[in-house]
Coordinates of C-alpha atoms and ligand atoms in Angstrom, one line a residue:
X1 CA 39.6 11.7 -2.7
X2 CA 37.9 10.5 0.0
X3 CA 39.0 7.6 1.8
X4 CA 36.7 5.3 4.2
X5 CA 37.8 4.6 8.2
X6 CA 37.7 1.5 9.8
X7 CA 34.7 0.5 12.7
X8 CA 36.4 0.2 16.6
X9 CA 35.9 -3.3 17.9
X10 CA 33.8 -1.9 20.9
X11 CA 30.2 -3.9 20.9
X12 CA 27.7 -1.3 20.9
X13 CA 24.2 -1.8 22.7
X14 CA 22.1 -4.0 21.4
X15 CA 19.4 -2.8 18.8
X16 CA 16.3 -2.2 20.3
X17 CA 12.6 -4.3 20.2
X18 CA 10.8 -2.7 17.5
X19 CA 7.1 -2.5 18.5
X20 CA 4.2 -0.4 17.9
X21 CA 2.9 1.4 21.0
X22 CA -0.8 1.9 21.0
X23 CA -3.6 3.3 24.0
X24 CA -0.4 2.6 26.2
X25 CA 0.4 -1.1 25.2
X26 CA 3.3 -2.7 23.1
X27 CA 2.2 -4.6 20.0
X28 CA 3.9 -6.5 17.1
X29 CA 2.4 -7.5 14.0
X30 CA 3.0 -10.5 11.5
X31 CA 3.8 -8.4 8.6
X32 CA 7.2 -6.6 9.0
X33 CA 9.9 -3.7 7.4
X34 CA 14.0 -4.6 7.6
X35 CA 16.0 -1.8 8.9
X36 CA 19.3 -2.1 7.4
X37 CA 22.8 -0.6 8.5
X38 CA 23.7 1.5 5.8
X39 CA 27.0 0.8 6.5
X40 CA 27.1 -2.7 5.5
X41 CA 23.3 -3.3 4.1
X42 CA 23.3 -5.7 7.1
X43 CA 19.6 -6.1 8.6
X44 CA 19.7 -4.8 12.2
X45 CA 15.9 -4.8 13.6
X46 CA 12.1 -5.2 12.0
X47 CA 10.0 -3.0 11.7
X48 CA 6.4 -4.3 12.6
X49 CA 3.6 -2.7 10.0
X50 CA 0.8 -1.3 11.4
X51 CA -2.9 -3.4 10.4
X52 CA -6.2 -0.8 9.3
X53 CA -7.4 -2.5 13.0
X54 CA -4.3 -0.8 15.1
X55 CA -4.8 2.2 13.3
X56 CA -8.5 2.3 14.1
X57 CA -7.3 1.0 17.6
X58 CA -4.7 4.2 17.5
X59 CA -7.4 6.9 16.6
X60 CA -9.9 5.6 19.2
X61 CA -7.3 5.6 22.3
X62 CA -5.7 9.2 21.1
X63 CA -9.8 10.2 20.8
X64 CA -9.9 9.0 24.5
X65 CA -6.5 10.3 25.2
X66 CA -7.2 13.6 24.5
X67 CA -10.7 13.2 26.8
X68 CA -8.1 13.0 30.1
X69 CA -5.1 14.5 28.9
X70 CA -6.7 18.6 28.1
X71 CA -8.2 18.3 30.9
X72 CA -4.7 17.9 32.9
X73 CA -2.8 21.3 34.2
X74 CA -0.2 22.6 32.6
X75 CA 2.2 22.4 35.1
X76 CA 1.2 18.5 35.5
X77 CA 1.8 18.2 31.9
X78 CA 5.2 19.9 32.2
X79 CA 6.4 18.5 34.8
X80 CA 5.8 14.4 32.8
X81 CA 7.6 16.0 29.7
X82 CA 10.8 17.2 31.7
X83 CA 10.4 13.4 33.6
X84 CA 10.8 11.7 30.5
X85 CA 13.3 14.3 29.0
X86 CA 15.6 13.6 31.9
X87 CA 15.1 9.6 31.0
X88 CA 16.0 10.2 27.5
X89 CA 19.1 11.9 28.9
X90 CA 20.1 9.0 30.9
X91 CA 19.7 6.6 27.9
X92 CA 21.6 9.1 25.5
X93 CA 24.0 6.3 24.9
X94 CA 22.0 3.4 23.9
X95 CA 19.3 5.8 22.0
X96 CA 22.5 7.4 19.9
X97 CA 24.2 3.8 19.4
X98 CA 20.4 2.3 17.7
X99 CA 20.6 5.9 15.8
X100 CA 24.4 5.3 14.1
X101 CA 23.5 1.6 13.4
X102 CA 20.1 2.5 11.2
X103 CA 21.3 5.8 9.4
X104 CA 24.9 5.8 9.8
X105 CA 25.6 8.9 11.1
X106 CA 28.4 9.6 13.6
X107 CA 28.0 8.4 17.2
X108 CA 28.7 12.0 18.9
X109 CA 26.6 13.9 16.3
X110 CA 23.5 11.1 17.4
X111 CA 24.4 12.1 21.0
X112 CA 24.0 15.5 20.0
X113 CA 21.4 15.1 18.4
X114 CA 19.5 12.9 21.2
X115 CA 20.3 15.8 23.8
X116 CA 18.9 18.6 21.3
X117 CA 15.7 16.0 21.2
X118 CA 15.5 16.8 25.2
X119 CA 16.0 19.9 24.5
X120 CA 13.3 20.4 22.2
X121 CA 11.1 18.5 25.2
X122 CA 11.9 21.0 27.8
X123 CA 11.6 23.8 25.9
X124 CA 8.4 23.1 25.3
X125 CA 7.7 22.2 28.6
X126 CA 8.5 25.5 29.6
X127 CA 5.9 26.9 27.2
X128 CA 3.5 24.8 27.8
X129 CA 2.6 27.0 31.2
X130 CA 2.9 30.1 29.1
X131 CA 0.0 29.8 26.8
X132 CA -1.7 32.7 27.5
X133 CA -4.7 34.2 27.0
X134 CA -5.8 37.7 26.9
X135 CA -8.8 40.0 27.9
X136 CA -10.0 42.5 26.1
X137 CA -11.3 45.9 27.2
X138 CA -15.0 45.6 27.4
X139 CA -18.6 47.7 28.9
X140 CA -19.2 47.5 32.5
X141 CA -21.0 43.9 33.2
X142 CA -19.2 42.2 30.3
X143 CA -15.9 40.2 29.6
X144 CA -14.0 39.2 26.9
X145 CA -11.7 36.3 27.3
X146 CA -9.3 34.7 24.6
X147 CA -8.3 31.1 25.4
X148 CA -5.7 29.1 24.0
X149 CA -7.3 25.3 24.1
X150 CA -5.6 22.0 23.0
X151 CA -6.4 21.4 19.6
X152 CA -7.2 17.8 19.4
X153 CA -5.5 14.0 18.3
X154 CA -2.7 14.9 16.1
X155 CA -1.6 12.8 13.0
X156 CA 2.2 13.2 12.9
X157 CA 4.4 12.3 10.4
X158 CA 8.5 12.5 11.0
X159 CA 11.4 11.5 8.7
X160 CA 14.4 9.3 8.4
X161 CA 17.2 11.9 8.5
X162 CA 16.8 13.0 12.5
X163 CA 15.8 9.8 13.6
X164 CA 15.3 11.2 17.2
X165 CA 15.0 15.1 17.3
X166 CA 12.2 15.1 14.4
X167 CA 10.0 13.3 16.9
X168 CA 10.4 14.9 19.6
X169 CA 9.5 18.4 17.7
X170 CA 5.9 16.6 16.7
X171 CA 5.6 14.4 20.5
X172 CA 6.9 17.6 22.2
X173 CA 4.3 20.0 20.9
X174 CA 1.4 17.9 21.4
X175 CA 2.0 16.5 25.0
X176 CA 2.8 19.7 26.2
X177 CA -0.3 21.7 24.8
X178 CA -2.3 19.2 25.9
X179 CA -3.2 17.1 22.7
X180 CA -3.1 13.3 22.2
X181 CA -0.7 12.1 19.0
X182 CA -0.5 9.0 16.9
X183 CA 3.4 9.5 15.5
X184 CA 4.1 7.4 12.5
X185 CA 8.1 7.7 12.8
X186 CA 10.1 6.8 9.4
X187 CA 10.3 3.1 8.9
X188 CA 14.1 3.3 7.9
X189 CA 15.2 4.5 11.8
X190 CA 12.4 3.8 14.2
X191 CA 14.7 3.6 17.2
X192 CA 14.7 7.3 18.4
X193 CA 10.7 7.5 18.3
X194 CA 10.5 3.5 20.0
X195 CA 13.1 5.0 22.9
X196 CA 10.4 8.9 23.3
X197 CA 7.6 6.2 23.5
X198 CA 9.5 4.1 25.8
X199 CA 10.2 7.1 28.1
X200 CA 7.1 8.7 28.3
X201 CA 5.3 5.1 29.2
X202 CA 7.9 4.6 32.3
X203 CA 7.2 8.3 33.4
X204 CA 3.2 7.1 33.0
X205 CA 1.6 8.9 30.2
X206 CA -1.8 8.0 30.4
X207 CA -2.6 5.1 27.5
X208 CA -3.7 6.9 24.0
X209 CA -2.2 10.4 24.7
X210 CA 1.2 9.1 22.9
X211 CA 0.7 6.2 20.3
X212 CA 3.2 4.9 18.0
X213 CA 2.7 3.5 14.7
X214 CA 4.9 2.1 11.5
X215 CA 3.9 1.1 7.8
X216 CA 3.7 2.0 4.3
X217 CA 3.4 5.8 4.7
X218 CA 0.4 6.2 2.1
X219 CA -1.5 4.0 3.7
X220 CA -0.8 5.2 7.0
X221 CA -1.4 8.6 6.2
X222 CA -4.3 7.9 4.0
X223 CA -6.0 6.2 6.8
X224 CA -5.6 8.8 9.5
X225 CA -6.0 12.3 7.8
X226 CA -9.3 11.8 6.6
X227 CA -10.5 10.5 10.0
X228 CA -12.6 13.2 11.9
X229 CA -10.5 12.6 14.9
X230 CA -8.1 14.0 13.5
X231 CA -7.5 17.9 14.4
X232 CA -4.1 18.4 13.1
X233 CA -1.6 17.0 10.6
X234 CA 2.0 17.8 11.2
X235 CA 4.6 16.4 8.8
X236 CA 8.1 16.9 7.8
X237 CA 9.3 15.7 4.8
X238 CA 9.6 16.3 1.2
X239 CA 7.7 19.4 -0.5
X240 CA 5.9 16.8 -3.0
X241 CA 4.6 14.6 -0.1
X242 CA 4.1 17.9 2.2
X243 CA 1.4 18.8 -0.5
X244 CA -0.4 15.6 -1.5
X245 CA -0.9 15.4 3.0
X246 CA -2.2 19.2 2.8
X247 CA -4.5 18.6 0.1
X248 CA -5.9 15.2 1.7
X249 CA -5.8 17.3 5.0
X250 CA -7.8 20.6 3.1
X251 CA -10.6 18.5 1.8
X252 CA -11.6 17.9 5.3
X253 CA -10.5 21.8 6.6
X254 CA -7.9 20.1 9.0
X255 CA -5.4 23.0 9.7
X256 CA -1.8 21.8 9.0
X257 CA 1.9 22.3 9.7
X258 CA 4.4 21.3 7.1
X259 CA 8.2 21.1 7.3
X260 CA 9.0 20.8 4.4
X261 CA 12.1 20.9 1.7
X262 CA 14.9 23.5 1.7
X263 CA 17.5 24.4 -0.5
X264 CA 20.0 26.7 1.3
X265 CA 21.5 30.1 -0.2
X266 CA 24.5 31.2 1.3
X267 CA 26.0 34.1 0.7
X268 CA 29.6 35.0 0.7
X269 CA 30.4 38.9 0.5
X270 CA 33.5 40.3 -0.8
X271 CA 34.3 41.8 3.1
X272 CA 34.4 38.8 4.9
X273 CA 37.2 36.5 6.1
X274 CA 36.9 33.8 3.5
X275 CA 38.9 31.2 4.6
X276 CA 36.9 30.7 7.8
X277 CA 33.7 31.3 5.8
X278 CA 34.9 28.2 3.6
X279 CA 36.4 26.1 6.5
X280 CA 33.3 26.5 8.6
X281 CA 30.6 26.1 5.4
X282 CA 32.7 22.8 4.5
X283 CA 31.8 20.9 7.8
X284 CA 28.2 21.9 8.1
X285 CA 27.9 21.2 4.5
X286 CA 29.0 17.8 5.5
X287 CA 27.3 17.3 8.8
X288 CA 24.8 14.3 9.1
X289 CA 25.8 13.6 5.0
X290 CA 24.4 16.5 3.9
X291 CA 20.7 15.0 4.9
X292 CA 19.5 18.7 6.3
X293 CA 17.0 20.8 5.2
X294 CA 18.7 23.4 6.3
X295 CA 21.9 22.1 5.0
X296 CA 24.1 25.0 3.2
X297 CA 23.9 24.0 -0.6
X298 CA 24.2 27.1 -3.1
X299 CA 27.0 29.5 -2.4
X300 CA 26.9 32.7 -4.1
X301 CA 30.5 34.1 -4.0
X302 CA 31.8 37.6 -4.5
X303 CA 34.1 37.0 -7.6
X304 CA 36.6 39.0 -5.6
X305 CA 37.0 36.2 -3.4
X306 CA 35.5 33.5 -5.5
X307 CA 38.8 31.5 -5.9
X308 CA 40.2 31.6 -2.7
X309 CA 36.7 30.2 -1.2
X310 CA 35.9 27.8 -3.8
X311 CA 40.0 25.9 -3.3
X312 CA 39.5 26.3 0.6
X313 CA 36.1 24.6 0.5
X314 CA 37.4 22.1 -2.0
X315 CA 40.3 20.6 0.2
X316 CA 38.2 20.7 3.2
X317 CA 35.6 18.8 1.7
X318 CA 37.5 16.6 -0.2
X319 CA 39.5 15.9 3.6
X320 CA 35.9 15.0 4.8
X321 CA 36.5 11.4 7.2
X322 CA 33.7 9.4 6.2
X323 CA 33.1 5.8 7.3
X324 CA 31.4 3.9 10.0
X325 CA 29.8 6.6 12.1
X326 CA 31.1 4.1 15.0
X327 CA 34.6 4.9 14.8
X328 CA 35.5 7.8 16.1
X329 CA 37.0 9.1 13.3
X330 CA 34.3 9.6 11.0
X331 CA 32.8 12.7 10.4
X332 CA 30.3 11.4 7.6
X333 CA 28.4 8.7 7.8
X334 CA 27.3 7.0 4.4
X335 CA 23.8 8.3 2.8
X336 CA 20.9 7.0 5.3
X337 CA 19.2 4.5 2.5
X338 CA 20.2 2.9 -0.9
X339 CA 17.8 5.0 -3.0
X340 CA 19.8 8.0 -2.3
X341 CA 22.7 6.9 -4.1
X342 CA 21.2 7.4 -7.4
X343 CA 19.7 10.5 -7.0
X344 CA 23.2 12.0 -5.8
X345 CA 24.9 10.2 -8.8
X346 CA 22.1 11.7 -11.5
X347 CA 22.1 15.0 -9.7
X348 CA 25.9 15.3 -10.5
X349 CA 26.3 13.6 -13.9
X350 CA 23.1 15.9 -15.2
X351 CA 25.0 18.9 -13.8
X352 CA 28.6 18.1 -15.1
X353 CA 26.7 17.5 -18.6
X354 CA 24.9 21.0 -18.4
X355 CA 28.3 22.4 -18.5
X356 CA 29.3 21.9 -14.3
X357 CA 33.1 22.2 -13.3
X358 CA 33.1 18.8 -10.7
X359 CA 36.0 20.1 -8.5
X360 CA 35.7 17.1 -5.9
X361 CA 33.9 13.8 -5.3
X362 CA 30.7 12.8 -6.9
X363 CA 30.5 9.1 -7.1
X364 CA 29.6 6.4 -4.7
X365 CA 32.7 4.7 -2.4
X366 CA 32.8 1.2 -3.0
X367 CA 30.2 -1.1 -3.6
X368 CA 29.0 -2.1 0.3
X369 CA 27.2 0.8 2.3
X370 CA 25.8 3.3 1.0
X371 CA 28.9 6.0 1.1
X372 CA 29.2 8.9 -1.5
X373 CA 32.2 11.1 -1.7
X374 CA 31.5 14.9 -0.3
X375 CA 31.0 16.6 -3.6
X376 CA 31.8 20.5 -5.3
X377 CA 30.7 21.4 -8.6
X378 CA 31.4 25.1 -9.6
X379 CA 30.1 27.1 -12.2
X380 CA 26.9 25.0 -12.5
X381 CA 24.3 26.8 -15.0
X382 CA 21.2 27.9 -14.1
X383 CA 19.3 25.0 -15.9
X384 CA 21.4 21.9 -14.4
X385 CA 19.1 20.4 -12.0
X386 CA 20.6 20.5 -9.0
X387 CA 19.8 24.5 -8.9
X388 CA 16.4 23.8 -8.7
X389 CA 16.0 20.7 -7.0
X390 CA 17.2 20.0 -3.5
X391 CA 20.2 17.0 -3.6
X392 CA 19.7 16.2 0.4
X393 CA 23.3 15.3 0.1
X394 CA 26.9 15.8 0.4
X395 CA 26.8 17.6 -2.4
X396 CA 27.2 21.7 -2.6
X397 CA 27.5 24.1 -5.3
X398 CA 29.7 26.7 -5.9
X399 CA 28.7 29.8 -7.8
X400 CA 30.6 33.4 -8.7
X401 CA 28.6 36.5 -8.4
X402 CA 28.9 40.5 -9.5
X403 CA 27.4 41.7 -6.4
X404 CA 25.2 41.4 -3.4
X405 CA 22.0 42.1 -5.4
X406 CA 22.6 39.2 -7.7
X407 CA 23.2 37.3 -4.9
X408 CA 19.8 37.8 -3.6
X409 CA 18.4 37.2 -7.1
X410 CA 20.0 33.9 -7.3
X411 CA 19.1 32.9 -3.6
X412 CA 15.4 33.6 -4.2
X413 CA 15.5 31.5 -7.7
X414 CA 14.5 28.7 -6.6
X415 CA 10.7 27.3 -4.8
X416 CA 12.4 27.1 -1.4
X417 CA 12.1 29.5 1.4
X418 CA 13.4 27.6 4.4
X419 CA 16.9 28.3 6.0
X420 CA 19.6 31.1 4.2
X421 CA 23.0 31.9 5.1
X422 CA 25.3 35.0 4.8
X423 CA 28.9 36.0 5.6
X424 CA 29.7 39.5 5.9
X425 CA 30.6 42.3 8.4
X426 CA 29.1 45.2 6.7
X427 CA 25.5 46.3 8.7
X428 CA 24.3 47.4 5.3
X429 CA 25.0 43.7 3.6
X430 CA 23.7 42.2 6.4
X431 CA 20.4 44.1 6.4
X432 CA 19.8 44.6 2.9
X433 CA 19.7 40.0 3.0
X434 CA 17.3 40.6 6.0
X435 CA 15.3 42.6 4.1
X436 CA 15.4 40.8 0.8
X437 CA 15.9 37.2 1.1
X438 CA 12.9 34.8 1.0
X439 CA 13.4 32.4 3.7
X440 CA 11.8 31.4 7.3
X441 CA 15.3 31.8 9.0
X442 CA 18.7 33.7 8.0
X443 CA 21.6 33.3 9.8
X444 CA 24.4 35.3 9.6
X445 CA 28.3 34.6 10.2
X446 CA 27.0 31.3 11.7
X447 CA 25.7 28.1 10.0
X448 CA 23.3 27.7 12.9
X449 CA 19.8 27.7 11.5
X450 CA 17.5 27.1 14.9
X451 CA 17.6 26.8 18.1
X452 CA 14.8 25.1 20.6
X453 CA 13.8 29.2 21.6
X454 CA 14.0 30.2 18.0
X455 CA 11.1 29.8 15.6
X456 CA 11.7 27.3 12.6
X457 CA 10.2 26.6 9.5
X458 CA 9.8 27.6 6.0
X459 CA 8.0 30.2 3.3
X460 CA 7.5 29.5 -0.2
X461 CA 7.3 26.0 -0.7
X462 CA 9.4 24.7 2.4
X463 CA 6.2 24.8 4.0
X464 CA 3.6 26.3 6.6
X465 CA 4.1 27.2 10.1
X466 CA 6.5 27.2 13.0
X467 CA 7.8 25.1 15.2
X468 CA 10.0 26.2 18.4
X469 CA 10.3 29.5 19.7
X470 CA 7.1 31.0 21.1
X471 CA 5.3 30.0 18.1
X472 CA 6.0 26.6 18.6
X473 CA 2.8 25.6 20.9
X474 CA 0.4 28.3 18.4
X475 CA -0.8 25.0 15.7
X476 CA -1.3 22.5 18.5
X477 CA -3.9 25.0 20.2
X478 CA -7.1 26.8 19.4
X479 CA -8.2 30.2 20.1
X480 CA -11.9 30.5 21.8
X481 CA -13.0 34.2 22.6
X482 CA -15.5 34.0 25.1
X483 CA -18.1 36.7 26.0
X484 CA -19.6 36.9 29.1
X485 CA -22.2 39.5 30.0
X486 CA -22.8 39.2 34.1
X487 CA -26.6 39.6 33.0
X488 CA -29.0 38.5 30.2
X489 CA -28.5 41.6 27.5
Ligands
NAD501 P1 10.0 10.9 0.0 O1 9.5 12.1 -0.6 O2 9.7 9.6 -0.5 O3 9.7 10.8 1.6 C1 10.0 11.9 2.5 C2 9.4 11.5 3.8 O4 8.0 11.4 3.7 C3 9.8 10.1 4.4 O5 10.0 10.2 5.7 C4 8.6 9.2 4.0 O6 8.5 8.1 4.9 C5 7.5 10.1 4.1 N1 6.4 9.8 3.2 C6 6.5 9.5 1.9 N2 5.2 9.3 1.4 C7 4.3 9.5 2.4 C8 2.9 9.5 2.5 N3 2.2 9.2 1.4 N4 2.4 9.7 3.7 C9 3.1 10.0 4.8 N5 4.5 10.1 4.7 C10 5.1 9.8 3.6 O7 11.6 11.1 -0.1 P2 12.8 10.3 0.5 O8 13.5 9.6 -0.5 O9 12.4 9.6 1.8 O10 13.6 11.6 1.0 C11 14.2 12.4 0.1 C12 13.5 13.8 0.0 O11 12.7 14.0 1.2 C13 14.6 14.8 0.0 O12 14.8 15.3 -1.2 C14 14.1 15.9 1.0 O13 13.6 17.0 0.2 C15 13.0 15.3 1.7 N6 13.2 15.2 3.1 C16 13.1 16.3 3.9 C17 13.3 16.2 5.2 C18 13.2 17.5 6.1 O14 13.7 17.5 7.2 N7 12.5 18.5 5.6 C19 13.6 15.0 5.8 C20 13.6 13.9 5.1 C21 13.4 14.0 3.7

């Protein structure tokens, strides 16, 4: 069972000022969200909510915004991304502090995850001077030039469970290409996207290029897509919201890029070393509570090695620290907001009914915080809903299979298409998953699912496009193909 550790005394940073940051100005509003410290439901900051008149104030100075800011060079815009990269790296302390005092999570996984924010900034700083054109072969007298060009004011939408590194994926992409951005960061942990704006206004981004905003996501989202400003939409988030935003986006033939759910295969072949497979799968599984969309979920196991994997996995999980993600003990945090606690609790009790063996966990801890025990269920059947729907959890599910090909069948089974796993050393295995498996990424004998240089993102219904990787810059820029004859034809 898991047992809860105990906070340090230390006296962490203070929370920060929750503003909105609009055409280069702070601004607070009357009407206001609590975020709470999952941990002890204690309120730690306020949220301002964003009026119709600062989101009309938002689209005009990211309209203007974009005016100056395309019209910038490349390197110029580089070099301000890398500036306030290098600030966020200086403040990684207080930025991951604010971060484990809204969601929970662990101190030194919030560090880590503030550097791979600044990572995510300078990689695609770096790219931002490679967005090359091309020409093409043409008649004497004549050229044919392909342009990449900034594609407008962005509408961005991040979520709650990478407070800082899913902003800087949207903020990253759009300063650097040369667009202008009006970020709507989740209301639940503002503080990584207040600290990006923060940076970027002491490195002097002109006013409008970055802007800021909080609310009730629907009417945020419902005031900004429509808007003809509006060039691009890029969300991550749930599948069901990813496709109400795409429809609102389609009616007005605003191209998209959705990040959307996941619900990780992994398969474990008979040929691999199975302890470490279930050692290692057992603290990603864990990581950040489970709250991943690339976060390993459905094993499929080679019956051959089906029990040794499933009673390794079990006591690792089950050994899981969780508590205060400010002691240093902890390695998992409780669930980043109260209305996950149910859904965890009705994804297990629907399963165990549907005929699930529950080998570990599956209730909340106590009744402060929003902890839940790291959870195994083995042998759950097909129609349980937890095959189908993703638990963004600590929650996995163990599963015995005849061979790699049902495997593969069982991996593909579900809507999802975004990150898959595999353990094997056979060349054939592995390439027979690379062929077969529906997903946007694959990794195999690692748990590591992107990188900043690698593309990310989903098929299926995990979502559209890429972000990172060379691709990364492609959906915040246009292509223009000019012809130019050197006389009237
Ligand atoms: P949810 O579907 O209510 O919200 C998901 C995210 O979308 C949140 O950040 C929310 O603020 C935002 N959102 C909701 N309605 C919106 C709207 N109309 N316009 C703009 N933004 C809107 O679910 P939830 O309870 O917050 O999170 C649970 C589910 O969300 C999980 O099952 C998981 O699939 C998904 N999720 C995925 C990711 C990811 O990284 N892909 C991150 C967070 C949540």
């Amino acid at each position: 069972m898991a047992t809860l550790s105990q906070p340090h005394a230390a006296t962490p940073p203070p929370y920060p000022d929750l503003q909105l940051y609009i055409d280069g100005e702070w601004r607070t509003t009357d009407d206001y969200l609590p975020v709470v410290n999952p941990v002890n439901e204690i309120e730690v900051g306020r949220v301002p909510v964003a009026r119709t008149q600062d989101l009309d104030d938002a689209l005009a100075a990211a309209q203007r915004g974009f005016e100056s800011w395309s019209a910038t060079s490349p390197r110029d815009r580089a070099d301000l991304v890398r500036a306030a990269s290098a600030l966020l790296r200086e403040r990684q302390d207080e930025i991951a502090h604010a971060i484990t005092l809204e969601h929970g999570k662990p101190y030194q996984q919030a560090r880590l995850e503030v550097i791979r924010g600044c990572e995510f900034f300078e990689w695609d700083a770096g790219e931002a001077v490679r967005t090359y054109g091309r020409v093409i072969p043409s008649a004497p007298g004549v050229r044919y030039v392909v342009h990449h060009q900034p594609i407008g004011p962005v509408a961005a939408f991040s979520p709650w469970n990478f407070p800082m590194s899913q902003p800087a994926r949207k903020v990253a992409g759009a300063v650097a290409s040369g667009c202008s951005i009006i970020l709507k960061a989740a209301e639940e942990t503002p503080a990584g996207a207040l600290h990006i704006a923060r940076a970027f206004d002491d490195v002097g981004l002109p006013p409008g290029v970055l802007n800021v905003v909080f609310g009730v996501p629907a009417d945020i989202s419902s005031h900004l897509i429509p808007n003809p400003a509006i060039k691009l939409v890029a969300f991550t988030g749930s599948t069901a919201v990813g496709r109400q935003l795409t429809g609102m986006a389609s009616n007005h033939m605003t191209p998209v890029l959705m990040e959307l759910g996941g619900h990780a295969p992994v398969i474990v072949c008979e040929d691999t070393n199975v302890e470490a497979a279930a050692v290692t799968s057992a603290v990603r599984k864990m990581r950040n509570a489970g709250q991943v969309c690339t976060s390993p979920t459905r094993f499929f196991v080679h019956q051959d090695v089906f029990d040794k994997f499933l009673e390794v996995f079990t006591d690792r999980c089950s050994a899981t620290v969780v508590g205060d993600g400010m002691d240093p003990s902890t390695e998992m945090g409780p669930l980043a907001n109260v209305r996950r606690v149910p859904a965890l609790s009705g994804f297990v009790e629907d399963a165990v009914d549907c005929g699930a063996d529950l080998m570990t966990g599956g209730k909340r801890i106590g009744d402060t915080g929003y902890f839940f025990e790291p959870t195994v269920l083995a042998n759950v059947p097909d129609h349980a809903g937890v095959m189908q729907e993703e638990p963004f959890g600590p929650l996995a599910i163990v599963n015995p299979v005849d061979s790699l090909e049902e495997a593969i069948y069982c991996a593909n089974s579900v809507p999802y298409g975004l990150a898959s796993y595999g353990f094997t050393n056979r060349a054939d295995y592995a390439d027979r998953m690379v062929e077969k498996v529906e997903a946007g990424n694959l990794s195999i004998n690692t748990l590591e699912a992107s990188l900043p240089e690698t593309p990310f993102g989903g098929v299926k219904s995990s979502g559209y496009g890429r972000e990172g990787g060379t691709e990364g810059l492609n959906h915040y820029t246009v292509v223009k193909n000019v012809s130019h004859a050197m006389r009237i034809v």
